Coordinates of C-alpha atoms in Angstrom, one line a residue:
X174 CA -4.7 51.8 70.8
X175 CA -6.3 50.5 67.3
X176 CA -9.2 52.4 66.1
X177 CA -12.6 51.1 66.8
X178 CA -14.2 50.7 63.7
X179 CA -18.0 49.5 64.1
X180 CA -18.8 48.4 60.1
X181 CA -21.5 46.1 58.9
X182 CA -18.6 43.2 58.8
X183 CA -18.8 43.8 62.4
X184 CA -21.9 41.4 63.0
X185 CA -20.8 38.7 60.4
X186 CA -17.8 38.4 62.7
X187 CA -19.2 38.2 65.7
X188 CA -21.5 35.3 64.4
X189 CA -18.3 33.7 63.0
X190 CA -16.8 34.1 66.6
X191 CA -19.6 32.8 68.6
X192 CA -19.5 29.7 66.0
X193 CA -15.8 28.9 65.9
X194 CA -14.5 29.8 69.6
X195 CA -16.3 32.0 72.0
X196 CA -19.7 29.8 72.2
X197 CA -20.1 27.0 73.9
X198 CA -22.9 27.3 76.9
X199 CA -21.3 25.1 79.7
X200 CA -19.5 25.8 82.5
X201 CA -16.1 25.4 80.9
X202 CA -15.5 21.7 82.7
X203 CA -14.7 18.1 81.4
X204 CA -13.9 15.5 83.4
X205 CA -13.5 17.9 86.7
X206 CA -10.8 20.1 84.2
X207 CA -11.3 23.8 83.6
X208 CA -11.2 25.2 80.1
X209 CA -11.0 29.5 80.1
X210 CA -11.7 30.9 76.4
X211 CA -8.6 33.9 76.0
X212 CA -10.2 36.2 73.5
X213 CA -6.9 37.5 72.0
X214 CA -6.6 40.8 69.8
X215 CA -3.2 40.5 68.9
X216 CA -2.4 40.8 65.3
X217 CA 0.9 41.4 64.4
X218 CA 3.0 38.1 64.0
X219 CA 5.3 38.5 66.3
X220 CA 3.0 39.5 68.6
X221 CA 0.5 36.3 68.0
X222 CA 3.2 33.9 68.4
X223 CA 4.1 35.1 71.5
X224 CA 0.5 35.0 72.9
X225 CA 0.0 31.3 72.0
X226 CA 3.5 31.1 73.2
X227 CA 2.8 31.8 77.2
X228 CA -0.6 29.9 76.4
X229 CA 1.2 27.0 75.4
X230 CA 3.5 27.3 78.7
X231 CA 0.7 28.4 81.1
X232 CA -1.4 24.8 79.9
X233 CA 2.1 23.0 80.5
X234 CA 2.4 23.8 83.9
X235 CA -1.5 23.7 84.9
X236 CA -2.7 20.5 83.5
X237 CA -6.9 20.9 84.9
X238 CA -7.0 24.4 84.1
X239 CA -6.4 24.5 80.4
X240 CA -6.6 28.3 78.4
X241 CA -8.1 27.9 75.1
X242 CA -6.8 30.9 72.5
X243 CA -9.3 32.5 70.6
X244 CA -8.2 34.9 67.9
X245 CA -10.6 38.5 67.7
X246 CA -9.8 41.4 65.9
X247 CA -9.7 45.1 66.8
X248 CA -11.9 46.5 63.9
X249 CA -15.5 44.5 65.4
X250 CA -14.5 43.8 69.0
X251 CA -17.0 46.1 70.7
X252 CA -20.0 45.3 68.5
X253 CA -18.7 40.9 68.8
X254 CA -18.6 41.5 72.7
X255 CA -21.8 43.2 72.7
X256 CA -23.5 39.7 70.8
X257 CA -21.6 37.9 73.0
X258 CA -22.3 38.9 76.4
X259 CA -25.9 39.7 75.4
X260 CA -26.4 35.7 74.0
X261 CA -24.0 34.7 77.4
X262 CA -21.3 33.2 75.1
X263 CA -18.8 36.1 76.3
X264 CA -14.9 34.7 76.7
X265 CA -13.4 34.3 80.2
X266 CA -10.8 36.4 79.6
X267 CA -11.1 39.6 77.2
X268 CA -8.7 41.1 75.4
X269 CA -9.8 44.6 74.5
X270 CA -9.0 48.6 75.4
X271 CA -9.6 50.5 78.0
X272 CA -12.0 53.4 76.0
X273 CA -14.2 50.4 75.3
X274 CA -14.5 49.2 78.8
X275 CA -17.1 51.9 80.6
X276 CA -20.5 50.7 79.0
X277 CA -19.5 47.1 79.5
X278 CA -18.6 47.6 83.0
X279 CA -21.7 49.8 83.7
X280 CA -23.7 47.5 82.0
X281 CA -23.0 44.7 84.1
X282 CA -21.1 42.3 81.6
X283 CA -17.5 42.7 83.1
X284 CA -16.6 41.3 86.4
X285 CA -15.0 43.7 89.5
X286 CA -11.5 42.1 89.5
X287 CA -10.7 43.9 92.8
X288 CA -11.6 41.1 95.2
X289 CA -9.7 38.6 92.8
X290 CA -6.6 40.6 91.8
X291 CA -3.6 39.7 93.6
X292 CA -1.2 42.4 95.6
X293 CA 1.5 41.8 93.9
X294 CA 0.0 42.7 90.5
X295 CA -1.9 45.4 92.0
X296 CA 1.3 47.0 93.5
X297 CA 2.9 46.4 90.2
X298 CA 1.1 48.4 88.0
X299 CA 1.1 52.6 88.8
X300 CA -2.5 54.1 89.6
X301 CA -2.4 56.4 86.5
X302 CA -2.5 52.8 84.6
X303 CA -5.6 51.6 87.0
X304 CA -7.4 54.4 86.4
X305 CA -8.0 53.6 83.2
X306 CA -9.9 50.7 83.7
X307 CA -11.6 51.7 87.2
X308 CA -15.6 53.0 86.3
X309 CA -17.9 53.5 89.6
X310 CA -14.7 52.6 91.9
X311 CA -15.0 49.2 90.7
X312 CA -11.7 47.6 88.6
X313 CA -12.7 46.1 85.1
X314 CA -9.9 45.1 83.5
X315 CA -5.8 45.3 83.9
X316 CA -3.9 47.8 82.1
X317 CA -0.7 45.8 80.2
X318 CA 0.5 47.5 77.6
X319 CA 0.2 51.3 76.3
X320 CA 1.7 53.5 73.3
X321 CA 2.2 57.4 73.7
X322 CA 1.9 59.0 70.5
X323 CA 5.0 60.7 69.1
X324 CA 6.8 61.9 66.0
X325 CA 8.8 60.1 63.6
X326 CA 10.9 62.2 61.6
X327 CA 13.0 61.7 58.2
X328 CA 16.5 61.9 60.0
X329 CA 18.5 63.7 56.8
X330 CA 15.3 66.4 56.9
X331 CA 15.7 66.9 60.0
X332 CA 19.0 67.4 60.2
X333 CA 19.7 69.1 56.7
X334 CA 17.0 72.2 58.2
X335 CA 19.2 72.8 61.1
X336 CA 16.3 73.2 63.2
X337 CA 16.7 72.3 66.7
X338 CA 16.0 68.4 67.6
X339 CA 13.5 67.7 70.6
X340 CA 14.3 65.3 73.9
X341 CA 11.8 64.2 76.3
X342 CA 13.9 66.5 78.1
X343 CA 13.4 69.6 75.8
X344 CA 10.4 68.6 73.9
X345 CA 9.0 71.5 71.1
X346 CA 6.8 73.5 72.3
X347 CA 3.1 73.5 70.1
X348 CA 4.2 77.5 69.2
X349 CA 7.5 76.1 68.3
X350 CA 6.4 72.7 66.4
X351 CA 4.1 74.7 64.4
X352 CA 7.2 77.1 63.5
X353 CA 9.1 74.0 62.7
X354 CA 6.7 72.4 60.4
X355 CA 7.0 75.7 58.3
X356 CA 10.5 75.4 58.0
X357 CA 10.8 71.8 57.0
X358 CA 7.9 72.4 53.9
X359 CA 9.6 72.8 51.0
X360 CA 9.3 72.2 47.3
X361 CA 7.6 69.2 46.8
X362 CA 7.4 68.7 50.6
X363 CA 5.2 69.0 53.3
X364 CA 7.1 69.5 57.5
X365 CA 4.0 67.3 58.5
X366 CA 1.1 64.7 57.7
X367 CA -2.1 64.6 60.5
X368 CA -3.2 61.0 59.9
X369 CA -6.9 61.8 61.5
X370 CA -9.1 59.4 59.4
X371 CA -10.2 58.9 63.1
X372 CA -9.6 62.6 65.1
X373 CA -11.2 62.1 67.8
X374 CA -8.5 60.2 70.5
X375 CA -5.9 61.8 69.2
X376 CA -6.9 65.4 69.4
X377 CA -8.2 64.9 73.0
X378 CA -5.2 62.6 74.0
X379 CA -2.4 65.0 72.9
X380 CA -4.4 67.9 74.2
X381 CA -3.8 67.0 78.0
X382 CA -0.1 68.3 77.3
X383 CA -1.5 72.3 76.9
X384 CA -4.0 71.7 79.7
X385 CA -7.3 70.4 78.1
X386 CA -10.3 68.6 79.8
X387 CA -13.4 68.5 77.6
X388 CA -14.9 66.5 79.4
X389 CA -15.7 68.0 83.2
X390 CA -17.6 65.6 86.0
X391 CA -20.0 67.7 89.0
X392 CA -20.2 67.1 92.7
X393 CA -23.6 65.2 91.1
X394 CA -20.9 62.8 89.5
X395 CA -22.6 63.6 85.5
X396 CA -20.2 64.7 83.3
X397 CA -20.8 67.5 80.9
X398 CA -18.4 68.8 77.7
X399 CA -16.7 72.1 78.4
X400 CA -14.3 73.4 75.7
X401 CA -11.6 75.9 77.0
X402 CA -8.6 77.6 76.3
X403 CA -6.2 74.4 77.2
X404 CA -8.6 72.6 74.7
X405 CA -8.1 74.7 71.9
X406 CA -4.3 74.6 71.4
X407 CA -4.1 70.8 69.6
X408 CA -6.9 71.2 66.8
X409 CA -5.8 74.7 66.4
X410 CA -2.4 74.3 65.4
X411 CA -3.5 71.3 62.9
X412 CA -6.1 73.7 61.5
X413 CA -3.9 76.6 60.5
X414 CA -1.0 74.2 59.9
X415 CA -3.3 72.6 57.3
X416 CA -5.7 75.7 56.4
X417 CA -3.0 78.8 56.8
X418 CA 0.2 77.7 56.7
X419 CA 0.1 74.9 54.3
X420 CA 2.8 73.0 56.4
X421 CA 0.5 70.0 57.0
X422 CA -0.4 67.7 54.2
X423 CA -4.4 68.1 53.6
X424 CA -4.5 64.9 52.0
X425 CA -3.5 63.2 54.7
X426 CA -6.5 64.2 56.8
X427 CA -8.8 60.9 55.5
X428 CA -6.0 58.8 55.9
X429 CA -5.5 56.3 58.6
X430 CA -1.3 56.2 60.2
X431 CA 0.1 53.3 57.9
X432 CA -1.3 55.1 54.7
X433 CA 1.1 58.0 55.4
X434 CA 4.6 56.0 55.4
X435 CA 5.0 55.4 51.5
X436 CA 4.3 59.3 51.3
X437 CA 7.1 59.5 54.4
X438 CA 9.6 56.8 52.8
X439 CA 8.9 59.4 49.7
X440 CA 10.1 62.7 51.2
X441 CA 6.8 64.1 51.0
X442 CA 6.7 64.1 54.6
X443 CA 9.2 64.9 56.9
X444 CA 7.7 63.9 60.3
X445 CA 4.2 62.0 60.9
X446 CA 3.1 61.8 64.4
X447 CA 2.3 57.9 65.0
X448 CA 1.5 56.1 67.7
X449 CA 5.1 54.4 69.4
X450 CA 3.6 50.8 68.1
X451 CA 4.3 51.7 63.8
X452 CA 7.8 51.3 64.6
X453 CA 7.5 48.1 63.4
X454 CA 5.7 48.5 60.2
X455 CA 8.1 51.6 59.5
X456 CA 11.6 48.5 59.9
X457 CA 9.4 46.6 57.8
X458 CA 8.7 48.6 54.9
X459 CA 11.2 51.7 55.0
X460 CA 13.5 51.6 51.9
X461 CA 16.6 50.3 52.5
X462 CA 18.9 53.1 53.9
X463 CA 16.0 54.9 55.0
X464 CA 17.1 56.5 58.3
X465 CA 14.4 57.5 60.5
X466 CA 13.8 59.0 64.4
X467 CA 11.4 58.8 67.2
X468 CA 11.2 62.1 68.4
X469 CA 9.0 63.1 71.9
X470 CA 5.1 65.1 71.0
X471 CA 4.9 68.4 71.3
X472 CA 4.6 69.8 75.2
X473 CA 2.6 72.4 76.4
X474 CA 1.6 74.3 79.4
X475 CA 1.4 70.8 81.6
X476 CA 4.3 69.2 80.1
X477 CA 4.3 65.8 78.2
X478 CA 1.2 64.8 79.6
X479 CA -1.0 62.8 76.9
X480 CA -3.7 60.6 77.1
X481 CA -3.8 57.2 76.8
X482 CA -6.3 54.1 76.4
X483 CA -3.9 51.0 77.6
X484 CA -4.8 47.4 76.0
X485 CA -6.5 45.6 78.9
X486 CA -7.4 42.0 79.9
X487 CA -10.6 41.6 81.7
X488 CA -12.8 38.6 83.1
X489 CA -16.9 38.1 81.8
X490 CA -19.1 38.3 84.8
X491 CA -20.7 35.3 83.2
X492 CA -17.5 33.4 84.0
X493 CA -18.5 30.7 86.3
X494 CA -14.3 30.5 86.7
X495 CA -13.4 34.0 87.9
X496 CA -10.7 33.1 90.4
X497 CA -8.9 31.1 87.8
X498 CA -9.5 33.6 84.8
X499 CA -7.4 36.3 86.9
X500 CA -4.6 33.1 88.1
X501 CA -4.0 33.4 84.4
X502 CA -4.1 37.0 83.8
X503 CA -1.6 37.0 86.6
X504 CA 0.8 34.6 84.7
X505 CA 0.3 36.4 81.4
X506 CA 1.3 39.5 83.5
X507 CA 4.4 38.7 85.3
X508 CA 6.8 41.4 84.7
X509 CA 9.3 39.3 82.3
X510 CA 6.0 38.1 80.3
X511 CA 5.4 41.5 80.1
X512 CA 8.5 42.6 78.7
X513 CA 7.6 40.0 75.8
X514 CA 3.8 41.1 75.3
X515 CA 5.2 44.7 75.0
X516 CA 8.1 44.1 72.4
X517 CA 5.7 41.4 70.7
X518 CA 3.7 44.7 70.1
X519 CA 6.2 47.2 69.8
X520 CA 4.4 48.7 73.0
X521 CA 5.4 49.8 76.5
X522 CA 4.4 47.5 79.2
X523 CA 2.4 49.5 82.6
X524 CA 4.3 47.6 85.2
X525 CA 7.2 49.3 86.5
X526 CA 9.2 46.7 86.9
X527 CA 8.6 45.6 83.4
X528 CA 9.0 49.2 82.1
X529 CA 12.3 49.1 83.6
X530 CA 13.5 46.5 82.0
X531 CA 17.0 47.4 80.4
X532 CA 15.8 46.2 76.8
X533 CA 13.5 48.8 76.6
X534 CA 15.5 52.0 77.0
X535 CA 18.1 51.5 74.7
X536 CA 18.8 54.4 71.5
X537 CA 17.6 52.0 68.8
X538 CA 14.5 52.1 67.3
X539 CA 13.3 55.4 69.6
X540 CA 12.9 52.5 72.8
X541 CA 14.5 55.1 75.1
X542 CA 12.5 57.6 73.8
X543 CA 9.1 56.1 74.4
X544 CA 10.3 55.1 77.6
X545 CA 10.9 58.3 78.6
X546 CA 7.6 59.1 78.0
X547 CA 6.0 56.5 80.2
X548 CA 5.6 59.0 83.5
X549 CA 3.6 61.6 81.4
X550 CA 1.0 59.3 80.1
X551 CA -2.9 59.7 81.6
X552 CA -6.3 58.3 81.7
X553 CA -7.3 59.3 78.1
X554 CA -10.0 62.5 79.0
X555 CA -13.1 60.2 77.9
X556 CA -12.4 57.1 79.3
X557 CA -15.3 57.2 82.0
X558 CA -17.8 58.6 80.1
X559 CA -20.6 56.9 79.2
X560 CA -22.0 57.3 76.0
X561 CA -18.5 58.9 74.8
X562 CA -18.6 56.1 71.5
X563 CA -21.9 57.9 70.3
X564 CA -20.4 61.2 70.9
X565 CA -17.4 60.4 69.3
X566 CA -18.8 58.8 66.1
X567 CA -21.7 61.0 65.6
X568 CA -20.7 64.1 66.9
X569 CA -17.1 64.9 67.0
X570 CA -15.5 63.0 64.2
X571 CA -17.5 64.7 61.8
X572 CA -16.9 68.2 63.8
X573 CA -13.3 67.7 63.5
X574 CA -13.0 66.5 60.0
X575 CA -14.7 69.7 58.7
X576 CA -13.2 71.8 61.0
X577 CA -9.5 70.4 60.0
X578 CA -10.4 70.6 56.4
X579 CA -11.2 74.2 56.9
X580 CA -15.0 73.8 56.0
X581 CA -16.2 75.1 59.8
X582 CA -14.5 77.2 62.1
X583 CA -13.4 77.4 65.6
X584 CA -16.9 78.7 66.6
X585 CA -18.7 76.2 65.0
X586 CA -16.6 73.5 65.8
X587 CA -16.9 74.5 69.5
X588 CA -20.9 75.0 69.3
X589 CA -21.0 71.0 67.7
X590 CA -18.8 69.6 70.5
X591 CA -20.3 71.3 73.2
X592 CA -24.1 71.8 72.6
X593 CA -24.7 69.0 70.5
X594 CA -22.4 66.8 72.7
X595 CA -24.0 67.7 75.9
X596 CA -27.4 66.5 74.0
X597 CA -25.9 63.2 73.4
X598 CA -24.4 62.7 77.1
X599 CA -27.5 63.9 79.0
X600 CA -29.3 60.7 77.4
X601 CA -26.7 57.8 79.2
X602 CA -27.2 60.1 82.6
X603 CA -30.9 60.3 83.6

């Protein structure tokens, strides 16, 4: 998913928003015709086009129900849905991710899609995906398209170290991927860059593979932060690859993924873990001749398993057109339109028939590889948790910047996420 970032801009936008597309304050009829606002996050080109594309082809064929396309943007959506819902000028249809779903569905601003979704879709999409958007037993949204995190490596590094190359099938262990980043720094060259200007989803995400939770509901349904062994393993091995081996590029710690590729296109890298999705950006910028490979993340003591926060299409509650909101999400959805949302985004689609779609698993670009991945991928470990955006901004991004940068340690990066976590949480649970 793309980072959260809640900036000053973030209110300028959402007045811009509520101005230009998502305002309105009638019931969305003229004339006895329906008009849905489709609060869109896509960015990319390809990905745009293709959106306005099955837009387009959804208003062709259903003439009183028109879907008007309103573009948002990633970096402001949770504070421009929070204006919105609060001044009831929310979009029908929301575009957003599943980690920013809970406080909107406990809040009361999202509608429970279960009574509306239809079987087919249901059936469509696996329960690992559901789970992601389901807060209090109630659905909130629809899981479409996801991105596990893996490595992208210089192929002629690689290769030229003679060290052995991963398969979903054989991934590197952490032991061993932090015993390979030694070898492949060299002269000038670092095995690996962390790109953790934000920490947080990453660390807990890929920490699911050696076993972590963090986060730990009671029989009394409040959840609590818990750091054990399993949830050691991720930030350990970026600390001492950064603080004791000197494998891991320290300047990269501020920097956000696409910062590190002209450093990778460089040779100063030789692998960056990336979310599957900067594929793209890398065939649009890489050099020419630049050969490059998606390799599978490290595995640990329960396998591939990572965490994952799918993109997700949900319906306001203040939609006075619920039933037709989800007719279109259905559309949007069907499993060849979701075949084009995913490669719009350079993204894995949720539905299995989608996923299995022969165009996806094929050698170039790492497709097969990220498809491989698909069964391993989880309900990222906060994504239920109310209050986890405070904890994450004011607590543990800060924890695990200093503690990657070497300035606390493993003690006092534990005694921040824990005790001064459980401080935060214990407010949204009275």
């Amino acid at each position: 998913m793309r980072a959260l970032v809640r900036t000053a801009a973030a209110a300028a936008t959402a007045l811009a928003l509520l101005l230009t597309g998502c305002g309105g304050g009638d019931d969305g009829e003229s004339d006895g015709k329906i008009t849905l606002r489709f609060q869109s996050l896509a960015w990319q080109k390809e990905s745009v086009d293709i959106n306005k594309r099955l837009v387009k082809e959804w208003n062709a064929a259903h003439p009183d129900v028109r879907v008007e396309y309103v573009q948002g943007s990633w970096d402001s959506v949770h504070d421009q849905l929070l204006t919105s819902f609060e001044g009831g000028e929310a979009p029908d249809i929301i575009h957003d991710a599943s980690d920013d779903l809970a406080d909107f569905a406990y809040g009361g601003y999202l509608a429970d899609l279960r009574p509306l979704l239809p079987d087919a879709l249901t059936e469509g999409i696996p329960r690992n995906s559901w789970e992601t958007a389901t807060f209090d037993g109630g659905i909130y949204g629809v899981p479409f398209l996801q991105e596990p995190r893996v490595l992208i490596a210089n192929t002629k590094i690689l290769e030229a170290s003679g060290v052995r190359i991963p398969t979903p099938g054989k991934p590197w262990s952490w032991a061993e991927f932090r015993q390979v980043t030694r070898e492949l720094t060299g002269e000038g060259r670092y095995g690996v860059a962390w790109p953790l200007k934000e920490p947080v989803s990453v660390t807990l995400n890929l920490g699911l593979s050696a076993g972590g939770e963090l986060f730990h509901r009671g029989a009394d349904g409040k959840v609590t932060v818990a750091m054990g062994e399993g949830d050691q393993v991720v930030p350990g091995t970026i600390h001492d690859q950064v603080n004791t081996d000197h494998s891991a590029a320290r300047t990269a710690l501020g920097m956000g993924g696409g910062d590190t590729l002209p450093g990778f296109f460089g040779g100063k890298y030789a692998m960056v873990p990336l979310g599957f999705s900067y594929r793209q950006q890398i065939v649009e910028q890489a050099p020419k001749g630049f050969e490059w490979t998606v390799l599978p993340a490290p595995a640990g003591r329960d396998g591939l398993a990572q965490g994952v926060s799918p993109q997700t299409l949900s319906v306001a509650e203040d939609s006075p057109h619920k039933k037709e909101a989800v007719e279109f999400i259905d559309f949007l959805l069907r499993p060849a339109n979701m075949v084009r949302l995913a490669k719009g985004d350079w993204m894995l689609p949720t539905g299995t028939e989608a996923l299995a779609d022969p165009s996806l698993h094929t050698a170039d670009r790492g497709w097969a590889t990220g498809a491989a991945l698909a069964a391993s991928l989880r309900s990222a470990p906060a994504q239920s948790v109310r209050g986890y955006p405070e904890w994450k901004d004011k607590v543990a991004t800060p924890a695990l910047q200093e503690y990657y940068s070497g300035a606390i340690d493993a003690a006092e990066l534990k005694k921040r996420l824990v005790t001064d976590g459980n401080r935060v949480l214990a407010r949204y649970q009275r």
